[in-house]
Coordinates of C-alpha atoms in Angstrom, one line a residue:
M259 CA -56.9 -206.4 -170.4
P260 CA -58.4 -202.9 -170.4
A261 CA -59.7 -203.3 -166.8
L262 CA -56.2 -203.5 -165.3
P263 CA -55.0 -200.0 -166.5
L264 CA -58.2 -198.5 -165.3
A265 CA -57.8 -200.0 -161.8
L266 CA -54.2 -198.9 -161.6
A267 CA -55.3 -195.3 -162.6
L268 CA -58.0 -195.3 -159.9
V269 CA -55.5 -196.5 -157.3
A270 CA -53.0 -193.8 -158.2
A271 CA -55.7 -191.2 -158.1
F272 CA -57.0 -192.1 -154.7
A273 CA -53.6 -193.0 -153.2
P274 CA -52.9 -190.9 -150.0
A275 CA -50.6 -188.0 -150.6
G276 CA -48.3 -186.2 -148.2
L277 CA -49.3 -183.0 -146.3
D278 CA -47.7 -179.6 -145.7
L279 CA -50.0 -177.8 -143.2
E280 CA -49.8 -174.1 -142.2
W281 CA -52.3 -173.1 -139.4
Q282 CA -52.8 -169.5 -138.1
A283 CA -55.5 -168.9 -135.5
P284 CA -56.1 -166.3 -132.7
E285 CA -55.7 -167.1 -129.0
G286 CA -58.4 -169.5 -127.7
C287 CA -58.5 -171.6 -131.0
P288 CA -57.0 -175.1 -131.3
P289 CA -53.3 -174.9 -132.1
A290 CA -51.7 -176.3 -135.3
A291 CA -50.6 -179.5 -133.5
E292 CA -54.2 -180.3 -132.6
V293 CA -55.5 -179.7 -136.2
A294 CA -52.7 -181.9 -137.5
A295 CA -53.5 -184.7 -135.0
A296 CA -57.2 -184.5 -136.0
T297 CA -56.2 -184.8 -139.7
S298 CA -54.0 -187.8 -138.9
K299 CA -56.8 -189.5 -137.0
L300 CA -59.1 -189.1 -139.9
L301 CA -56.5 -190.5 -142.3
G302 CA -55.8 -193.4 -139.9
R303 CA -52.0 -192.9 -140.2
P304 CA -49.3 -190.5 -139.3
L305 CA -48.9 -187.5 -141.6
D306 CA -46.2 -188.0 -144.3
P307 CA -44.6 -185.0 -146.0
G308 CA -44.6 -187.0 -149.3
G309 CA -42.8 -186.1 -152.5
P310 CA -43.1 -182.7 -154.1
A311 CA -45.3 -184.1 -156.9
E312 CA -47.8 -185.7 -154.6
R313 CA -47.7 -183.3 -151.6
V314 CA -50.8 -181.4 -150.5
R315 CA -50.1 -177.9 -149.3
A316 CA -52.8 -176.5 -146.9
R317 CA -52.7 -172.9 -145.7
A318 CA -55.5 -172.1 -143.1
R319 CA -56.1 -168.8 -141.4
V320 CA -58.7 -168.1 -138.8
V321 CA -59.8 -164.5 -137.9
R322 CA -62.1 -163.3 -135.2
E323 CA -65.3 -161.5 -136.3
P324 CA -67.9 -159.6 -134.3
R325 CA -70.2 -162.7 -134.2
G326 CA -67.7 -165.6 -134.3
F327 CA -64.8 -166.7 -136.5
R328 CA -64.0 -167.1 -140.2
L329 CA -61.8 -169.7 -141.7
D330 CA -60.0 -169.0 -145.0
L331 CA -58.4 -172.2 -146.4
E332 CA -56.2 -172.6 -149.4
L333 CA -55.4 -176.0 -150.8
Q334 CA -52.8 -177.0 -153.5
S335 CA -52.8 -180.6 -154.4
P336 CA -52.0 -182.7 -157.5
A337 CA -55.7 -182.3 -158.4
G338 CA -55.4 -178.5 -158.5
S339 CA -55.9 -175.4 -156.3
E340 CA -59.0 -174.7 -154.1
R341 CA -60.1 -171.9 -151.7
R342 CA -62.8 -172.2 -149.1
S343 CA -64.2 -169.9 -146.5
L344 CA -66.3 -171.1 -143.5
R345 CA -67.9 -169.2 -140.6
D346 CA -69.1 -170.4 -137.2
R347 CA -69.5 -169.0 -133.7
R348 CA -67.0 -171.6 -132.3
C349 CA -63.4 -171.9 -133.5
Q350 CA -63.3 -175.6 -132.6
V351 CA -66.0 -176.3 -135.2
L352 CA -63.9 -174.5 -137.9
A353 CA -60.8 -176.5 -136.8
D354 CA -62.6 -179.8 -137.1
A355 CA -64.0 -178.8 -140.5
A356 CA -60.4 -177.8 -141.7
A357 CA -59.1 -181.2 -140.6
E358 CA -61.8 -183.0 -142.6
I359 CA -61.2 -180.9 -145.7
V360 CA -57.4 -181.3 -145.5
A361 CA -57.7 -185.1 -144.8
T362 CA -60.0 -185.4 -147.9
A363 CA -57.5 -183.5 -150.0
V364 CA -54.8 -185.9 -148.8
D365 CA -56.9 -189.0 -149.2
P366 CA -59.8 -188.5 -151.8
S367 CA -61.5 -191.7 -150.6
L368 CA -62.7 -189.7 -147.5
A369 CA -64.8 -187.3 -149.6
A370 CA -68.1 -188.3 -148.0
G371 CA -69.0 -186.0 -145.1
V372 CA -66.8 -183.0 -146.0
P373 CA -68.8 -179.7 -145.9
P374 CA -69.1 -177.7 -149.1
A375 CA -67.2 -174.4 -149.6
L376 CA -69.0 -171.2 -148.7
P377 CA -68.5 -168.2 -150.9
P378 CA -66.3 -165.6 -149.1
E379 CA -67.9 -162.2 -148.4
S380 CA -66.0 -159.2 -149.7
D381 CA -66.9 -156.8 -146.8
G382 CA -66.2 -159.4 -144.0
T383 CA -69.6 -158.9 -142.4
W384 CA -72.1 -161.6 -141.3
P385 CA -75.2 -162.3 -143.3
E386 CA -78.5 -161.3 -141.9
E387 CA -79.6 -164.9 -141.3
P388 CA -78.2 -166.5 -138.1
A389 CA -75.1 -168.5 -138.7
P390 CA -75.4 -172.3 -138.0
S391 CA -74.0 -173.3 -134.6
D392 CA -72.4 -176.5 -136.0
I393 CA -71.3 -178.1 -139.3
N394 CA -72.7 -181.6 -139.6
Q395 CA -73.9 -184.0 -142.2
S396 CA -77.6 -183.2 -141.9
T397 CA -76.9 -179.5 -142.4
L398 CA -74.9 -180.2 -145.5
Q399 CA -77.6 -182.5 -147.0
S400 CA -80.3 -179.9 -146.3
A401 CA -78.2 -177.2 -147.9
S402 CA -77.5 -179.2 -151.0
A403 CA -81.1 -180.5 -151.4
P404 CA -83.1 -178.8 -154.2
A405 CA -85.6 -176.2 -153.1
P406 CA -89.2 -177.4 -153.1
P407 CA -91.4 -176.0 -155.8
P408 CA -93.3 -172.9 -154.9
A409 CA -96.8 -173.3 -153.6
P410 CA -99.6 -172.3 -156.0
A411 CA -100.9 -168.8 -155.6
P412 CA -104.3 -168.7 -153.8
A413 CA -107.3 -168.1 -155.9
P414 CA -108.5 -164.5 -155.9
A415 CA -111.4 -163.8 -153.6
A416 CA -114.8 -163.7 -155.3
A417 CA -116.1 -160.2 -155.8
P418 CA -119.3 -159.5 -153.9
A419 CA -122.5 -160.0 -155.8
P420 CA -124.0 -156.7 -157.1
V421 CA -127.1 -155.5 -155.3
A422 CA -130.1 -154.8 -157.5
A423 CA -131.1 -151.2 -157.8
D424 CA -134.7 -152.0 -156.8
D425 CA -133.7 -154.0 -153.7
P426 CA -135.4 -152.3 -150.7
L427 CA -132.5 -153.3 -148.5
A428 CA -129.8 -151.9 -150.7
A429 CA -130.1 -148.2 -149.6
P430 CA -130.3 -148.9 -145.8
L431 CA -127.3 -151.3 -146.0
A432 CA -125.2 -148.7 -147.9
A433 CA -126.1 -146.0 -145.5
H434 CA -125.2 -148.2 -142.6
A435 CA -121.8 -149.1 -144.1
R436 CA -121.0 -145.4 -144.6
A437 CA -122.0 -144.6 -141.1
D438 CA -119.8 -147.3 -139.6
D439 CA -116.7 -146.3 -141.7
P440 CA -114.4 -144.3 -139.3
L441 CA -112.8 -142.6 -142.2
D442 CA -116.1 -141.1 -143.3
G443 CA -117.1 -139.9 -139.8
P444 CA -116.7 -136.3 -138.6
T445 CA -113.3 -135.3 -137.4
P446 CA -113.2 -135.0 -133.6
P447 CA -112.5 -131.5 -132.3
P448 CA -109.0 -130.8 -131.1
A449 CA -108.2 -131.0 -127.4
P450 CA -108.7 -127.7 -125.6
A451 CA -105.6 -125.7 -124.9
P452 CA -104.7 -125.4 -121.2
P453 CA -105.8 -122.1 -119.6
P454 CA -103.1 -119.5 -119.2
D455 CA -101.3 -119.2 -115.9
P456 CA -100.0 -115.6 -115.7
W457 CA -98.3 -114.1 -112.7
R458 CA -100.6 -112.2 -110.3
A459 CA -100.1 -109.9 -107.4
S460 CA -101.7 -110.5 -104.0
L461 CA -102.5 -108.5 -100.8
R462 CA -103.6 -110.2 -97.7
L463 CA -104.9 -108.7 -94.5
A464 CA -105.4 -111.1 -91.5
S465 CA -106.1 -111.4 -87.9
V466 CA -103.8 -113.6 -85.8
F467 CA -104.4 -115.7 -82.7
D468 CA -101.1 -116.8 -81.0
Q469 CA -100.3 -119.2 -78.2
G470 CA -96.7 -119.6 -77.1
S471 CA -94.8 -116.7 -78.6
L472 CA -95.5 -114.5 -75.5
S473 CA -96.3 -115.4 -71.9
G474 CA -99.9 -116.3 -72.7
P475 CA -102.5 -116.3 -75.5
T476 CA -102.7 -113.1 -77.4
G477 CA -104.0 -111.7 -80.7
G478 CA -102.6 -109.5 -83.4
F479 CA -102.7 -108.6 -87.1
A480 CA -100.7 -109.4 -90.2
V481 CA -100.3 -108.0 -93.7
A482 CA -98.6 -109.6 -96.7
L483 CA -97.7 -108.8 -100.3
G484 CA -96.9 -111.5 -102.8
V485 CA -96.9 -112.9 -106.2
M486 CA -98.7 -116.0 -107.2
R487 CA -99.5 -118.5 -109.9
R488 CA -101.9 -121.4 -110.0
R489 CA -99.6 -123.8 -108.1
F490 CA -97.1 -121.5 -106.4
R491 CA -97.0 -118.4 -104.2
V492 CA -94.4 -116.2 -102.5
E493 CA -95.3 -113.7 -99.8
L494 CA -93.4 -111.1 -97.8
G495 CA -95.4 -110.1 -94.7
A496 CA -95.3 -108.2 -91.4
A497 CA -97.1 -109.0 -88.1
G498 CA -97.5 -107.7 -84.6
L499 CA -98.8 -109.3 -81.4
A500 CA -100.6 -107.4 -78.8
P501 CA -98.7 -106.8 -75.5
R502 CA -98.9 -109.4 -72.8
E503 CA -97.9 -108.9 -69.1
T504 CA -96.0 -111.5 -67.1
R505 CA -94.9 -111.7 -63.4
P506 CA -92.7 -114.4 -61.9
D507 CA -94.6 -114.0 -58.6
P508 CA -98.3 -113.1 -59.0
T509 CA -98.2 -111.6 -55.5
L510 CA -95.6 -109.0 -56.5
A511 CA -96.0 -106.0 -58.9
A512 CA -92.6 -106.6 -60.5
G513 CA -92.9 -108.0 -64.0
A514 CA -92.6 -107.2 -67.7
R515 CA -94.9 -106.3 -70.6
L516 CA -94.0 -108.3 -73.7
S517 CA -94.8 -107.7 -77.4
L518 CA -93.6 -109.2 -80.7
W519 CA -93.0 -107.6 -84.1
T520 CA -91.9 -109.7 -87.0
A521 CA -91.3 -109.8 -90.8
T522 CA -91.9 -113.1 -92.6
L523 CA -90.8 -114.5 -96.0
R524 CA -92.6 -117.7 -97.0
A525 CA -93.2 -119.8 -100.1
C526 CA -96.3 -122.0 -100.7
G527 CA -97.4 -124.8 -103.0
V528 CA -101.0 -124.9 -104.0
A529 CA -103.2 -128.0 -104.8
G530 CA -106.7 -127.3 -106.1
I531 CA -109.0 -129.8 -104.3
R532 CA -112.1 -128.3 -105.9
P533 CA -112.8 -125.3 -108.1
R534 CA -113.7 -123.2 -105.0
L535 CA -111.3 -124.8 -102.5
E536 CA -107.4 -124.6 -102.5
L537 CA -105.1 -126.5 -100.1
V538 CA -101.9 -124.6 -99.5
G539 CA -98.7 -125.8 -97.8
C540 CA -96.3 -123.0 -96.7
G541 CA -92.9 -122.7 -95.1
G542 CA -90.7 -119.7 -94.4
L543 CA -88.5 -117.8 -92.0
E544 CA -89.5 -115.1 -89.5
A545 CA -87.3 -112.4 -88.1
G546 CA -88.1 -109.6 -85.7
A547 CA -87.8 -108.3 -82.2
L548 CA -89.3 -109.3 -78.9
L549 CA -89.9 -106.2 -76.8
G550 CA -89.9 -106.3 -73.0
A551 CA -90.7 -103.3 -70.7
G552 CA -90.2 -103.6 -66.9
L553 CA -93.1 -103.2 -64.5
G554 CA -93.2 -102.4 -60.8
V555 CA -89.6 -101.5 -60.4
E556 CA -87.7 -98.2 -60.4
G557 CA -85.8 -97.3 -63.5
A558 CA -87.5 -99.9 -65.6
R559 CA -86.5 -99.8 -69.2
T560 CA -87.7 -101.3 -72.5
R561 CA -85.3 -103.8 -74.1
A562 CA -85.5 -105.6 -77.5
Q563 CA -84.3 -109.1 -78.0
P564 CA -83.7 -110.5 -81.5
W565 CA -86.3 -113.0 -82.7
F566 CA -85.6 -115.7 -85.4
A567 CA -88.0 -118.6 -86.1
V568 CA -89.0 -121.2 -88.6
V569 CA -92.7 -121.1 -89.6
V570 CA -94.5 -124.0 -91.4
G571 CA -98.1 -124.9 -91.7
P572 CA -101.1 -125.6 -94.0
E573 CA -103.7 -123.2 -95.2
L574 CA -107.1 -123.4 -96.8
A575 CA -108.2 -120.7 -99.4
V576 CA -111.7 -120.3 -100.6
P577 CA -111.9 -118.0 -103.7
L578 CA -115.1 -116.1 -103.6
T579 CA -114.5 -114.3 -106.9
R580 CA -111.5 -114.2 -109.3
G581 CA -110.0 -111.3 -107.2
V582 CA -111.1 -112.1 -103.6
A583 CA -110.4 -115.2 -101.4
V584 CA -110.8 -116.0 -97.8
T585 CA -107.9 -117.8 -96.1
L586 CA -107.6 -119.9 -92.9
G587 CA -104.2 -121.1 -91.8
A588 CA -102.5 -122.9 -88.9
D589 CA -98.8 -122.3 -88.3
A590 CA -96.2 -123.9 -86.1
V591 CA -93.5 -121.4 -85.0
V592 CA -90.2 -122.8 -83.8
P593 CA -87.8 -120.1 -82.5
V594 CA -84.1 -120.6 -83.4
V595 CA -83.1 -118.1 -80.7
R596 CA -85.1 -118.0 -77.4
P597 CA -84.9 -114.5 -75.9
L598 CA -84.5 -114.1 -72.1
F599 CA -85.6 -111.1 -70.0
V600 CA -84.2 -110.4 -66.5
L601 CA -85.2 -107.7 -64.0
D602 CA -82.5 -106.4 -61.6
G603 CA -83.3 -107.5 -58.1
V604 CA -86.0 -109.9 -59.3
G605 CA -84.3 -112.3 -61.7
P606 CA -85.5 -114.0 -64.9
V607 CA -89.0 -112.8 -65.9
F608 CA -89.6 -114.5 -69.2
R609 CA -87.9 -116.9 -71.6
A610 CA -89.4 -117.7 -75.0
N611 CA -91.1 -121.1 -75.4
P612 CA -89.5 -123.8 -77.6
A613 CA -92.5 -123.7 -80.0
A614 CA -95.7 -121.7 -80.5
F615 CA -99.0 -122.1 -82.4
R616 CA -100.8 -119.5 -84.5
A617 CA -104.2 -119.4 -86.3
V618 CA -104.5 -116.9 -89.1
L619 CA -107.8 -115.8 -90.7
G620 CA -107.6 -113.4 -93.5
V621 CA -108.9 -111.9 -96.8
Q622 CA -106.7 -112.0 -99.9
L623 CA -107.0 -109.6 -102.8
R624 CA -105.7 -111.0 -106.1
I625 CA -104.7 -108.6 -108.9
P626 CA -105.6 -108.8 -111.6

């Protein structure tokens, strides 16, 4: 009976073989015992080493890659040798796939559901397409299905109908099309270059009204030399306040005549509000001497006390021409040292105030 030898051959071909499994994987991947247990579960029996002729030798090695893991699997079975490479973001997926492949090699009747081999890449890098997150039956079926036939190419667009030469609308339409084409229009002019901002010299003469630096309101003058640009200025100036008399007791003649002479270094930032109006913010240091001369006492002398103060305040500048501007400023003066004058036999005559106010009106010459 020819059917009996054929059946015996099929039984021998699909008879379960023994297994010799070698598993190497980085930390965090399933160990060899777990892979062997999964293989045994798929086979439905404990693993049997089997005889040398029917033993399946499986050598699996998992390596970590920048975007996941790669499984390199070598199989040696009575049917021959086979090598496979699989990739996935999770090592557990590769361990399950290795168990299925090894179980199928041991028992060929489990061939359904085993993923196909993927060609290994020589450079060890990932392909440009995103790797699948899992290996399942639907993925394998879609990968093995033949590609659908390409869609037919779309028919070329019909060329526009020619316009007759004697059509009265042809010329206006053509002219309108040329006028609307941005490529045929005139080239816009380039943006104008910013105006130059050279360094300029300045000379300022000003009158000063002061309240608080001396014993009462007084006036004075100021002169300043500086350099300037459109948004920045630096000035070095000198100022003097007219003398002011003070007496601790108005009924007595004893008192002092006070005057102040200073030098100031200040820096300013300029914001142009309008073409003919500039808003300036300034800050600087003032140093000088507060002079006091005794009055109404014998042997009165003139003494000088050091003067140091911080000066800050806004200023408005109105350029009349390129070289002339009118300035109006208001400064707050805060003495760092408050001088004290004392008359023998009378006592304290004057002590500088904690703060003073000044209004400055001047004319500024700008060169060139």
